Amino acid sequence: MTLKDNKACGMDNISTEHLKNASKKLCVLLSMCFTGYLVHGLLPNSVLSVILVPIIKVKAGKISSLENYRPIALASSLSKVLERVLLNTLEEFVLTSDNQFGFKPKHGTDMCIFMLQEILDLYNLHNTTVFMCFIDVSKAFDRVNHQKLLCKLESRGVPKYLIRILVYWYGHQPMYVKWGNTMSDSFNVGNGVRQGSSLSPYLFNIYMDELSKRLNCCKTGCVVGDCTINRIMYADDLVILCPYSAGLQQLLRVCSQYGYDFDIKYNAKKSNVMIVRSREDKHLITPDFSLSGIVLNICNEIKYLGHYITDDLSDIVCLFGSIKMRFKLGSI
């Protein structure tokens, strides 16, 4: 069993250690229970219930500000086991675009950085400007529309009995907020996938995969060999890129429309445009770029997946603790 030890229990007070150290007969009993869940399309509240514990982000910040807290979801250990069973069954249906690097076996943030670096290096070698936009999605996992997500699963051919159990799961999942030793009354939520869940990242990738397809249909972007690359995605961390300004704005319009269609909200204050200019374009005045009707800031340095990227390609800065270490482009 791959569940981690020393994790807080859910409402049922069953820990991971309980399951790992139990008799082997438990596997047979759990198999019977899970089969019953899938056959009848129902789940008990002891499996569904989730406790939300608010954790303060910045202790020196305002403790009365909602934005200064992030919730930690404590789910039952049995629900985590069930999620892994469902994930094994859904494996063939959760494949997404090659431009999505998040939550995939043998993929990681270093591959995103390397891919972006190689594209910029190639265009810089040919003295060509590249326009990029680093898009920040506000509370991405929390804004997933359940109904639209389930429609996407259905269109992928996911078996009906799996969709039915997910419909019940998201439609009847009771939430509780724990503050100190006090527990709130239960309530339900109509959107979002639970962060920390083994199944949620794959469902989120499916939810965002159509955006990747829409961007691909634009047929504009950076050409590398026989491929046109106009986006790099790591879950909700999105970079779109194009060698000319009109193309970048076209891609931004596609992102804006997708956000409108699927209840995705972009944080324009944290979304930034960066322009890696050719020698001839150093002093060229560029137009404004807008996302969801808001004009974006143009910056000369940005942090992406733990790396600082500069618009002059002089270096890429990596953060190690509080120390900035600089590596010449091509040395990573």
mmCIF file with all atom_site columns, N, CA and C in Angstrom, residues 103-138:
data_model
loop_
_atom_site.group_PDB
_atom_site.id
_atom_site.type_symbol
_atom_site.label_atom_id
_atom_site.label_alt_id
_atom_site.label_comp_id
_atom_site.label_asym_id
_atom_site.label_entity_id
_atom_site.label_seq_id
_atom_site.pdbx_PDB_ins_code
_atom_site.Cartn_x
_atom_site.Cartn_y
_atom_site.Cartn_z
_atom_site.occupancy
_atom_site.B_iso_or_equiv
_atom_site.pdbx_formal_charge
_atom_site.auth_seq_id
_atom_site.auth_comp_id
_atom_site.auth_asym_id
_atom_site.auth_atom_id
_atom_site.pdbx_PDB_model_num
ATOM 1   N N  . PHE A 1 103 ? 1.566  15.905 -13.068 1.00 0.00 ? 103 PHE A N  1
ATOM 2   C CA . PHE A 1 103 ? 0.978  14.676 -12.537 1.00 0.00 ? 103 PHE A CA 1
ATOM 3   C C  . PHE A 1 103 ? 0.980  13.541 -13.565 1.00 0.00 ? 103 PHE A C  1
ATOM 4   N N  . LYS A 1 104 ? 2.112  13.387 -14.218 1.00 0.00 ? 104 LYS A N  1
ATOM 5   C CA . LYS A 1 104 ? 2.293  12.290 -15.158 1.00 0.00 ? 104 LYS A CA 1
ATOM 6   C C  . LYS A 1 104 ? 3.543  11.521 -14.782 1.00 0.00 ? 104 LYS A C  1
ATOM 7   N N  . PRO A 1 105 ? 3.527  10.195 -14.948 1.00 0.00 ? 105 PRO A N  1
ATOM 8   C CA . PRO A 1 105 ? 4.729  9.409  -14.629 1.00 0.00 ? 105 PRO A CA 1
ATOM 9   C C  . PRO A 1 105 ? 5.922  9.862  -15.469 1.00 0.00 ? 105 PRO A C  1
ATOM 10  N N  . LYS A 1 106 ? 7.078  9.979  -14.832 1.00 0.00 ? 106 LYS A N  1
ATOM 11  C CA . LYS A 1 106 ? 8.342  10.351 -15.485 1.00 0.00 ? 106 LYS A CA 1
ATOM 12  C C  . LYS A 1 106 ? 8.300  11.754 -16.082 1.00 0.00 ? 106 LYS A C  1
ATOM 13  N N  . HIS A 1 107 ? 7.426  12.600 -15.548 1.00 0.00 ? 107 HIS A N  1
ATOM 14  C CA . HIS A 1 107 ? 7.373  14.004 -15.945 1.00 0.00 ? 107 HIS A CA 1
ATOM 15  C C  . HIS A 1 107 ? 7.615  14.868 -14.711 1.00 0.00 ? 107 HIS A C  1
ATOM 16  N N  . GLY A 1 108 ? 8.094  16.088 -14.933 1.00 0.00 ? 108 GLY A N  1
ATOM 17  C CA . GLY A 1 108 ? 8.341  16.975 -13.802 1.00 0.00 ? 108 GLY A CA 1
ATOM 18  C C  . GLY A 1 108 ? 8.532  18.401 -14.261 1.00 0.00 ? 108 GLY A C  1
ATOM 19  N N  . THR A 1 109 ? 8.737  19.293 -13.296 1.00 0.00 ? 109 THR A N  1
ATOM 20  C CA . THR A 1 109 ? 8.897  20.712 -13.612 1.00 0.00 ? 109 THR A CA 1
ATOM 21  C C  . THR A 1 109 ? 10.167 20.970 -14.413 1.00 0.00 ? 109 THR A C  1
ATOM 22  N N  . ASP A 1 110 ? 11.199 20.134 -14.198 1.00 0.00 ? 110 ASP A N  1
ATOM 23  C CA . ASP A 1 110 ? 12.451 20.342 -14.928 1.00 0.00 ? 110 ASP A CA 1
ATOM 24  C C  . ASP A 1 110 ? 12.254 20.176 -16.434 1.00 0.00 ? 110 ASP A C  1
ATOM 25  N N  . MET A 1 111 ? 11.313 19.313 -16.830 1.00 0.00 ? 111 MET A N  1
ATOM 26  C CA . MET A 1 111 ? 11.050 19.118 -18.257 1.00 0.00 ? 111 MET A CA 1
ATOM 27  C C  . MET A 1 111 ? 10.402 20.356 -18.858 1.00 0.00 ? 111 MET A C  1
ATOM 28  N N  . CYS A 1 112 ? 9.519  21.012 -18.090 1.00 0.00 ? 112 CYS A N  1
ATOM 29  C CA . CYS A 1 112 ? 8.897  22.256 -18.564 1.00 0.00 ? 112 CYS A CA 1
ATOM 30  C C  . CYS A 1 112 ? 9.946  23.341 -18.770 1.00 0.00 ? 112 CYS A C  1
ATOM 31  N N  . ILE A 1 113 ? 10.807 23.494 -17.764 1.00 0.00 ? 113 ILE A N  1
ATOM 32  C CA . ILE A 1 113 ? 11.852 24.511 -17.849 1.00 0.00 ? 113 ILE A CA 1
ATOM 33  C C  . ILE A 1 113 ? 12.793 24.236 -19.017 1.00 0.00 ? 113 ILE A C  1
ATOM 34  N N  . PHE A 1 114 ? 13.166 22.971 -19.187 1.00 0.00 ? 114 PHE A N  1
ATOM 35  C CA . PHE A 1 114 ? 14.076 22.599 -20.275 1.00 0.00 ? 114 PHE A CA 1
ATOM 36  C C  . PHE A 1 114 ? 13.435 22.883 -21.636 1.00 0.00 ? 114 PHE A C  1
ATOM 37  N N  . MET A 1 115 ? 12.143 22.546 -21.778 1.00 0.00 ? 115 MET A N  1
ATOM 38  C CA . MET A 1 115 ? 11.448 22.770 -23.040 1.00 0.00 ? 115 MET A CA 1
ATOM 39  C C  . MET A 1 115 ? 11.382 24.268 -23.358 1.00 0.00 ? 115 MET A C  1
ATOM 40  N N  . LEU A 1 116 ? 11.014 25.072 -22.363 1.00 0.00 ? 116 LEU A N  1
ATOM 41  C CA . LEU A 1 116 ? 10.953 26.522 -22.561 1.00 0.00 ? 116 LEU A CA 1
ATOM 42  C C  . LEU A 1 116 ? 12.321 27.083 -22.887 1.00 0.00 ? 116 LEU A C  1
ATOM 43  N N  . GLN A 1 117 ? 13.334 26.615 -22.196 1.00 0.00 ? 117 GLN A N  1
ATOM 44  C CA . GLN A 1 117 ? 14.696 27.077 -22.421 1.00 0.00 ? 117 GLN A CA 1
ATOM 45  C C  . GLN A 1 117 ? 15.159 26.769 -23.845 1.00 0.00 ? 117 GLN A C  1
ATOM 46  N N  . GLU A 1 118 ? 14.863 25.562 -24.322 1.00 0.00 ? 118 GLU A N  1
ATOM 47  C CA . GLU A 1 118 ? 15.296 25.167 -25.660 1.00 0.00 ? 118 GLU A CA 1
ATOM 48  C C  . GLU A 1 118 ? 14.609 26.006 -26.741 1.00 0.00 ? 118 GLU A C  1
ATOM 49  N N  . ILE A 1 119 ? 13.325 26.310 -26.551 1.00 0.00 ? 119 ILE A N  1
ATOM 50  C CA . ILE A 1 119 ? 12.598 27.135 -27.526 1.00 0.00 ? 119 ILE A CA 1
ATOM 51  C C  . ILE A 1 119 ? 13.192 28.541 -27.565 1.00 0.00 ? 119 ILE A C  1
ATOM 52  N N  . LEU A 1 120 ? 13.410 29.127 -26.383 1.00 0.00 ? 120 LEU A N  1
ATOM 53  C CA . LEU A 1 120 ? 13.978 30.484 -26.327 1.00 0.00 ? 120 LEU A CA 1
ATOM 54  C C  . LEU A 1 120 ? 15.382 30.509 -26.893 1.00 0.00 ? 120 LEU A C  1
ATOM 55  N N  . ASP A 1 121 ? 16.157 29.484 -26.614 1.00 0.00 ? 121 ASP A N  1
ATOM 56  C CA . ASP A 1 121 ? 17.533 29.408 -27.119 1.00 0.00 ? 121 ASP A CA 1
ATOM 57  C C  . ASP A 1 121 ? 17.543 29.327 -28.641 1.00 0.00 ? 121 ASP A C  1
ATOM 58  N N  . LEU A 1 122 ? 16.611 28.520 -29.198 1.00 0.00 ? 122 LEU A N  1
ATOM 59  C CA . LEU A 1 122 ? 16.536 28.364 -30.644 1.00 0.00 ? 122 LEU A CA 1
ATOM 60  C C  . LEU A 1 122 ? 16.169 29.674 -31.324 1.00 0.00 ? 122 LEU A C  1
ATOM 61  N N  . TYR A 1 123 ? 15.152 30.357 -30.801 1.00 0.00 ? 123 TYR A N  1
ATOM 62  C CA . TYR A 1 123 ? 14.717 31.609 -31.421 1.00 0.00 ? 123 TYR A CA 1
ATOM 63  C C  . TYR A 1 123 ? 15.734 32.726 -31.208 1.00 0.00 ? 123 TYR A C  1
ATOM 64  N N  . ASN A 1 124 ? 16.423 32.690 -30.079 1.00 0.00 ? 124 ASN A N  1
ATOM 65  C CA . ASN A 1 124 ? 17.472 33.674 -29.847 1.00 0.00 ? 124 ASN A CA 1
ATOM 66  C C  . ASN A 1 124 ? 18.629 33.463 -30.819 1.00 0.00 ? 124 ASN A C  1
ATOM 67  N N  . LEU A 1 125 ? 18.927 32.201 -31.125 1.00 0.00 ? 125 LEU A N  1
ATOM 68  C CA . LEU A 1 125 ? 19.988 31.873 -32.077 1.00 0.00 ? 125 LEU A CA 1
ATOM 69  C C  . LEU A 1 125 ? 19.666 32.424 -33.464 1.00 0.00 ? 125 LEU A C  1
ATOM 70  N N  . HIS A 1 126 ? 18.362 32.417 -33.814 1.00 0.00 ? 126 HIS A N  1
ATOM 71  C CA . HIS A 1 126 ? 17.937 32.936 -35.113 1.00 0.00 ? 126 HIS A CA 1
ATOM 72  C C  . HIS A 1 126 ? 17.510 34.405 -35.042 1.00 0.00 ? 126 HIS A C  1
ATOM 73  N N  . ASN A 1 127 ? 17.832 35.060 -33.911 1.00 0.00 ? 127 ASN A N  1
ATOM 74  C CA . ASN A 1 127 ? 17.575 36.488 -33.735 1.00 0.00 ? 127 ASN A CA 1
ATOM 75  C C  . ASN A 1 127 ? 16.091 36.828 -33.968 1.00 0.00 ? 127 ASN A C  1
ATOM 76  N N  . THR A 1 128 ? 15.214 36.064 -33.308 1.00 0.00 ? 128 THR A N  1
ATOM 77  C CA . THR A 1 128 ? 13.775 36.247 -33.449 1.00 0.00 ? 128 THR A CA 1
ATOM 78  C C  . THR A 1 128 ? 13.136 36.501 -32.089 1.00 0.00 ? 128 THR A C  1
ATOM 79  N N  . THR A 1 129 ? 12.247 37.472 -32.036 1.00 0.00 ? 129 THR A N  1
ATOM 80  C CA . THR A 1 129 ? 11.562 37.821 -30.792 1.00 0.00 ? 129 THR A CA 1
ATOM 81  C C  . THR A 1 129 ? 10.546 36.742 -30.411 1.00 0.00 ? 129 THR A C  1
ATOM 82  N N  . VAL A 1 130 ? 10.405 36.501 -29.111 1.00 0.00 ? 130 VAL A N  1
ATOM 83  C CA . VAL A 1 130 ? 9.394  35.573 -28.598 1.00 0.00 ? 130 VAL A CA 1
ATOM 84  C C  . VAL A 1 130 ? 8.558  36.297 -27.543 1.00 0.00 ? 130 VAL A C  1
ATOM 85  N N  . PHE A 1 131 ? 7.241  36.271 -27.729 1.00 0.00 ? 131 PHE A N  1
ATOM 86  C CA . PHE A 1 131 ? 6.309  36.844 -26.760 1.00 0.00 ? 131 PHE A CA 1
ATOM 87  C C  . PHE A 1 131 ? 5.757  35.707 -25.898 1.00 0.00 ? 131 PHE A C  1
ATOM 88  N N  . MET A 1 132 ? 5.810  35.889 -24.579 1.00 0.00 ? 132 MET A N  1
ATOM 89  C CA . MET A 1 132 ? 5.308  34.868 -23.658 1.00 0.00 ? 132 MET A CA 1
ATOM 90  C C  . MET A 1 132 ? 4.357  35.492 -22.649 1.00 0.00 ? 132 MET A C  1
ATOM 91  N N  . CYS A 1 133 ? 3.391  34.694 -22.209 1.00 0.00 ? 133 CYS A N  1
ATOM 92  C CA . CYS A 1 133 ? 2.517  35.118 -21.123 1.00 0.00 ? 133 CYS A CA 1
ATOM 93  C C  . CYS A 1 133 ? 2.436  33.993 -20.101 1.00 0.00 ? 133 CYS A C  1
ATOM 94  N N  . PHE A 1 134 ? 2.769  34.311 -18.875 1.00 0.00 ? 134 PHE A N  1
ATOM 95  C CA . PHE A 1 134 ? 2.691  33.367 -17.765 1.00 0.00 ? 134 PHE A CA 1
ATOM 96  C C  . PHE A 1 134 ? 1.364  33.619 -17.047 1.00 0.00 ? 134 PHE A C  1
ATOM 97  N N  . ILE A 1 135 ? 0.447  32.677 -17.180 1.00 0.00 ? 135 ILE A N  1
ATOM 98  C CA . ILE A 1 135 ? -0.927 32.876 -16.707 1.00 0.00 ? 135 ILE A CA 1
ATOM 99  C C  . ILE A 1 135 ? -1.116 32.218 -15.346 1.00 0.00 ? 135 ILE A C  1
ATOM 100 N N  . ASP A 1 136 ? -1.668 32.988 -14.413 1.00 0.00 ? 136 ASP A N  1
ATOM 101 C CA . ASP A 1 136 ? -1.981 32.486 -13.083 1.00 0.00 ? 136 ASP A CA 1
ATOM 102 C C  . ASP A 1 136 ? -3.491 32.242 -12.988 1.00 0.00 ? 136 ASP A C  1
ATOM 103 N N  . VAL A 1 137 ? -3.872 31.034 -12.596 1.00 0.00 ? 137 VAL A N  1
ATOM 104 C CA . VAL A 1 137 ? -5.281 30.673 -12.446 1.00 0.00 ? 137 VAL A CA 1
ATOM 105 C C  . VAL A 1 137 ? -5.650 30.761 -10.964 1.00 0.00 ? 137 VAL A C  1
ATOM 106 N N  . SER A 1 138 ? -6.673 31.531 -10.647 1.00 0.00 ? 138 SER A N  1
ATOM 107 C CA . SER A 1 138 ? -7.078 31.727 -9.256  1.00 0.00 ? 138 SER A CA 1
ATOM 108 C C  . SER A 1 138 ? -7.815 30.501 -8.733  1.00 0.00 ? 138 SER A C  1
#
